[in-house]
Amino acid sequence: VQLQASGGGLVQAGGSLRLSCVASGRTFSSYYVGWFRQAPGKEREFVGAISWSVGLTYYAGGVKGRFTISRDNAKNTVYLQMNSLKPEDTALYYCAASRNSGGYHTYEYEYWGQGTQVTVSS
C-alpha cells in the first residue's frame, strides 16, 4: 500500500484545513487508517484513526471535538477535517495504515505516507 497525504498549508488560528490520504496499490478495505503528527523536536503523536470496514473513529484528547476523520470508499481516500486550529496544531501530519490494529502507537502501522505540513499562525 502506498499512501499520499496532501492538503496541508498555512492557516490562521481559528481556521480550518482538510487533509487527504489516498491509497494506491490496494484498497483500504479492512484496514485501519490513522493520522499522526510531528512537531519540530517532538515525538510523532497520534491524532486519530478510522476503522475502514465499520467507520469507527477515535481521537486523541487534544483534538477531539475539533478534528473529524471520514472516508470516501469510491475514492479510496481518508480525510482529516481540522477546525478551530490552534498554533500548537502546527506539525507535519502523516497518514498511516494498519492491517491489524489501528492503535495509538506508530509501531502498530505498517504503511506510511510522506507527510504534509500544517502551519497555524497566531
PDB file of C-alpha atoms in Angstrom:
ATOM      1  CA  VAL A   1       0.000   0.000   0.000  1.00  0.00           C
ATOM      2  CA  GLN A   2       1.308   3.424  -0.964  1.00  0.00           C
ATOM      3  CA  LEU A   3      -0.134   6.411   0.844  1.00  0.00           C
ATOM      4  CA  GLN A   4      -0.181  10.007  -0.343  1.00  0.00           C
ATOM      5  CA  ALA A   5      -1.101  12.740   2.112  1.00  0.00           C
ATOM      6  CA  SER A   6      -1.972  16.228   0.921  1.00  0.00           C
ATOM      7  CA  GLY A   7      -3.867  19.344   1.857  1.00  0.00           C
ATOM      8  CA  GLY A   8      -1.537  20.999   4.305  1.00  0.00           C
ATOM      9  CA  GLY A   9      -0.815  24.695   4.310  1.00  0.00           C
ATOM     10  CA  LEU A  10      -0.646  27.894   6.281  1.00  0.00           C
ATOM     11  CA  VAL A  11      -3.762  29.000   8.128  1.00  0.00           C
ATOM     12  CA  GLN A  12      -4.574  31.496  10.854  1.00  0.00           C
ATOM     13  CA  ALA A  13      -5.630  30.379  14.290  1.00  0.00           C
ATOM     14  CA  GLY A  14      -9.308  29.518  14.304  1.00  0.00           C
ATOM     15  CA  GLY A  15      -9.227  28.478  10.677  1.00  0.00           C
ATOM     16  CA  SER A  16      -9.774  25.123   9.023  1.00  0.00           C
ATOM     17  CA  LEU A  17      -7.959  22.714   6.752  1.00  0.00           C
ATOM     18  CA  ARG A  18      -8.833  19.360   5.285  1.00  0.00           C
ATOM     19  CA  LEU A  19      -6.126  16.799   4.745  1.00  0.00           C
ATOM     20  CA  SER A  20      -6.491  13.878   2.370  1.00  0.00           C
ATOM     21  CA  CYS A  21      -4.855  10.470   2.366  1.00  0.00           C
ATOM     22  CA  VAL A  22      -5.149   8.469  -0.832  1.00  0.00           C
ATOM     23  CA  ALA A  23      -4.141   4.835  -1.052  1.00  0.00           C
ATOM     24  CA  SER A  24      -2.774   3.151  -4.118  1.00  0.00           C
ATOM     25  CA  GLY A  25      -1.717  -0.416  -4.635  1.00  0.00           C
ATOM     26  CA  ARG A  26      -4.770  -1.793  -2.919  1.00  0.00           C
ATOM     27  CA  THR A  27      -7.920  -0.539  -1.281  1.00  0.00           C
ATOM     28  CA  PHE A  28      -8.254   0.487   2.324  1.00  0.00           C
ATOM     29  CA  SER A  29     -10.947  -2.137   2.966  1.00  0.00           C
ATOM     30  CA  SER A  30     -10.350  -3.947   6.264  1.00  0.00           C
ATOM     31  CA  TYR A  31      -7.534  -1.537   7.199  1.00  0.00           C
ATOM     32  CA  TYR A  32      -7.299   0.970   9.961  1.00  0.00           C
ATOM     33  CA  VAL A  33      -6.114   4.371   8.779  1.00  0.00           C
ATOM     34  CA  GLY A  34      -4.556   6.696  11.279  1.00  0.00           C
ATOM     35  CA  TRP A  35      -3.341  10.265  11.345  1.00  0.00           C
ATOM     36  CA  PHE A  36      -0.262  11.253  13.277  1.00  0.00           C
ATOM     37  CA  ARG A  37       1.640  14.496  13.598  1.00  0.00           C
ATOM     38  CA  GLN A  38       5.131  15.518  14.495  1.00  0.00           C
ATOM     39  CA  ALA A  39       6.194  18.971  15.570  1.00  0.00           C
ATOM     40  CA  PRO A  40       9.871  20.020  15.455  1.00  0.00           C
ATOM     41  CA  GLY A  41      11.799  18.497  18.323  1.00  0.00           C
ATOM     42  CA  LYS A  42       8.891  16.335  19.428  1.00  0.00           C
ATOM     43  CA  GLU A  43       7.890  12.731  19.008  1.00  0.00           C
ATOM     44  CA  ARG A  44       5.309  11.695  16.474  1.00  0.00           C
ATOM     45  CA  GLU A  45       1.923  11.597  18.174  1.00  0.00           C
ATOM     46  CA  PHE A  46      -1.424  10.033  17.462  1.00  0.00           C
ATOM     47  CA  VAL A  47      -4.172  12.331  16.196  1.00  0.00           C
ATOM     48  CA  GLY A  48      -6.979   9.960  15.283  1.00  0.00           C
ATOM     49  CA  ALA A  49      -7.907   6.885  13.295  1.00  0.00           C
ATOM     50  CA  ILE A  50     -10.745   5.202  11.468  1.00  0.00           C
ATOM     51  CA  SER A  51     -11.654   1.597  11.032  1.00  0.00           C
ATOM     52  CA  TRP A  52     -12.381   1.451   7.341  1.00  0.00           C
ATOM     53  CA  SER A  53     -14.726  -1.523   7.471  1.00  0.00           C
ATOM     54  CA  VAL A  54     -17.107  -0.144  10.106  1.00  0.00           C
ATOM     55  CA  GLY A  55     -16.287   3.548  10.012  1.00  0.00           C
ATOM     56  CA  LEU A  56     -15.490   3.736  13.706  1.00  0.00           C
ATOM     57  CA  THR A  57     -13.399   6.796  14.554  1.00  0.00           C
ATOM     58  CA  TYR A  58     -11.435   7.748  17.638  1.00  0.00           C
ATOM     59  CA  TYR A  59      -9.268  10.700  18.501  1.00  0.00           C
ATOM     60  CA  ALA A  60      -6.593  11.983  20.783  1.00  0.00           C
ATOM     61  CA  GLY A  61      -7.956  14.092  23.581  1.00  0.00           C
ATOM     62  CA  GLY A  62      -6.384  17.301  22.363  1.00  0.00           C
ATOM     63  CA  VAL A  63      -8.192  17.272  19.030  1.00  0.00           C
ATOM     64  CA  LYS A  64     -11.496  15.673  19.964  1.00  0.00           C
ATOM     65  CA  GLY A  65     -14.356  17.916  19.000  1.00  0.00           C
ATOM     66  CA  ARG A  66     -12.205  19.911  16.576  1.00  0.00           C
ATOM     67  CA  PHE A  67     -10.951  17.256  14.162  1.00  0.00           C
ATOM     68  CA  THR A  68     -13.049  14.765  12.218  1.00  0.00           C
ATOM     69  CA  ILE A  69     -11.932  11.748  10.224  1.00  0.00           C
ATOM     70  CA  SER A  70     -14.060  10.449   7.385  1.00  0.00           C
ATOM     71  CA  ARG A  71     -13.674   8.188   4.401  1.00  0.00           C
ATOM     72  CA  ASP A  72     -14.759   8.023   0.774  1.00  0.00           C
ATOM     73  CA  ASN A  73     -14.996   4.455  -0.425  1.00  0.00           C
ATOM     74  CA  ALA A  74     -15.186   5.342  -4.090  1.00  0.00           C
ATOM     75  CA  LYS A  75     -12.042   7.436  -3.940  1.00  0.00           C
ATOM     76  CA  ASN A  76     -10.189   5.167  -1.527  1.00  0.00           C
ATOM     77  CA  THR A  77      -9.453   8.282   0.474  1.00  0.00           C
ATOM     78  CA  VAL A  78      -9.458   9.200   4.137  1.00  0.00           C
ATOM     79  CA  TYR A  79      -9.914  12.806   5.214  1.00  0.00           C
ATOM     80  CA  LEU A  80      -8.897  14.710   8.296  1.00  0.00           C
ATOM     81  CA  GLN A  81     -11.071  17.784   8.716  1.00  0.00           C
ATOM     82  CA  MET A  82      -9.408  20.179  11.127  1.00  0.00           C
ATOM     83  CA  ASN A  83     -11.422  23.052  12.559  1.00  0.00           C
ATOM     84  CA  SER A  84     -10.668  25.687  15.176  1.00  0.00           C
ATOM     85  CA  LEU A  85      -6.988  25.252  14.538  1.00  0.00           C
ATOM     86  CA  LYS A  86      -4.502  26.416  17.134  1.00  0.00           C
ATOM     87  CA  PRO A  87      -0.820  27.317  16.820  1.00  0.00           C
ATOM     88  CA  GLU A  88       0.009  24.163  18.781  1.00  0.00           C
ATOM     89  CA  ASP A  89      -1.509  22.109  15.946  1.00  0.00           C
ATOM     90  CA  THR A  90       1.432  23.132  13.784  1.00  0.00           C
ATOM     91  CA  ALA A  91       3.212  19.967  12.693  1.00  0.00           C
ATOM     92  CA  LEU A  92       3.974  17.616   9.857  1.00  0.00           C
ATOM     93  CA  TYR A  93       0.916  15.418   9.500  1.00  0.00           C
ATOM     94  CA  TYR A  94       1.194  11.808   8.401  1.00  0.00           C
ATOM     95  CA  CYS A  95      -1.356   9.224   7.433  1.00  0.00           C
ATOM     96  CA  ALA A  96      -0.662   5.579   8.104  1.00  0.00           C
ATOM     97  CA  ALA A  97      -2.385   2.254   7.554  1.00  0.00           C
ATOM     98  CA  SER A  98      -2.577  -0.871   9.628  1.00  0.00           C
ATOM     99  CA  ARG A  99      -3.998  -4.233   8.671  1.00  0.00           C
ATOM    100  CA  ASN A 100      -4.483  -5.433  12.205  1.00  0.00           C
ATOM    101  CA  SER A 101      -4.852  -2.799  14.857  1.00  0.00           C
ATOM    102  CA  GLY A 102      -5.408   0.897  14.452  1.00  0.00           C
ATOM    103  CA  GLY A 103      -3.961   1.812  17.782  1.00  0.00           C
ATOM    104  CA  TYR A 104      -2.351   4.862  19.264  1.00  0.00           C
ATOM    105  CA  HIS A 105       1.255   3.898  18.618  1.00  0.00           C
ATOM    106  CA  THR A 106       3.344   4.381  15.497  1.00  0.00           C
ATOM    107  CA  TYR A 107       4.645   0.817  15.633  1.00  0.00           C
ATOM    108  CA  GLU A 108       1.155  -0.519  15.033  1.00  0.00           C
ATOM    109  CA  TYR A 109       1.076   0.899  11.498  1.00  0.00           C
ATOM    110  CA  GLU A 110       2.883  -0.812   8.619  1.00  0.00           C
ATOM    111  CA  TYR A 111       2.434   1.780   5.896  1.00  0.00           C
ATOM    112  CA  TRP A 112       3.154   5.488   5.993  1.00  0.00           C
ATOM    113  CA  GLY A 113       2.665   8.453   3.732  1.00  0.00           C
ATOM    114  CA  GLN A 114       5.232  11.187   3.290  1.00  0.00           C
ATOM    115  CA  GLY A 115       3.618  13.852   5.446  1.00  0.00           C
ATOM    116  CA  THR A 116       2.042  17.202   4.744  1.00  0.00           C
ATOM    117  CA  GLN A 117       2.925  20.385   6.634  1.00  0.00           C
ATOM    118  CA  VAL A 118       0.297  22.268   8.602  1.00  0.00           C
ATOM    119  CA  THR A 119       1.274  25.653   9.990  1.00  0.00           C
ATOM    120  CA  VAL A 120      -1.110  27.646  12.157  1.00  0.00           C
ATOM    121  CA  SER A 121      -0.233  31.265  12.778  1.00  0.00           C
ATOM    122  CA  SER A 122      -1.378  33.173  15.835  1.00  0.00           C
TER     123      SER A 122
END
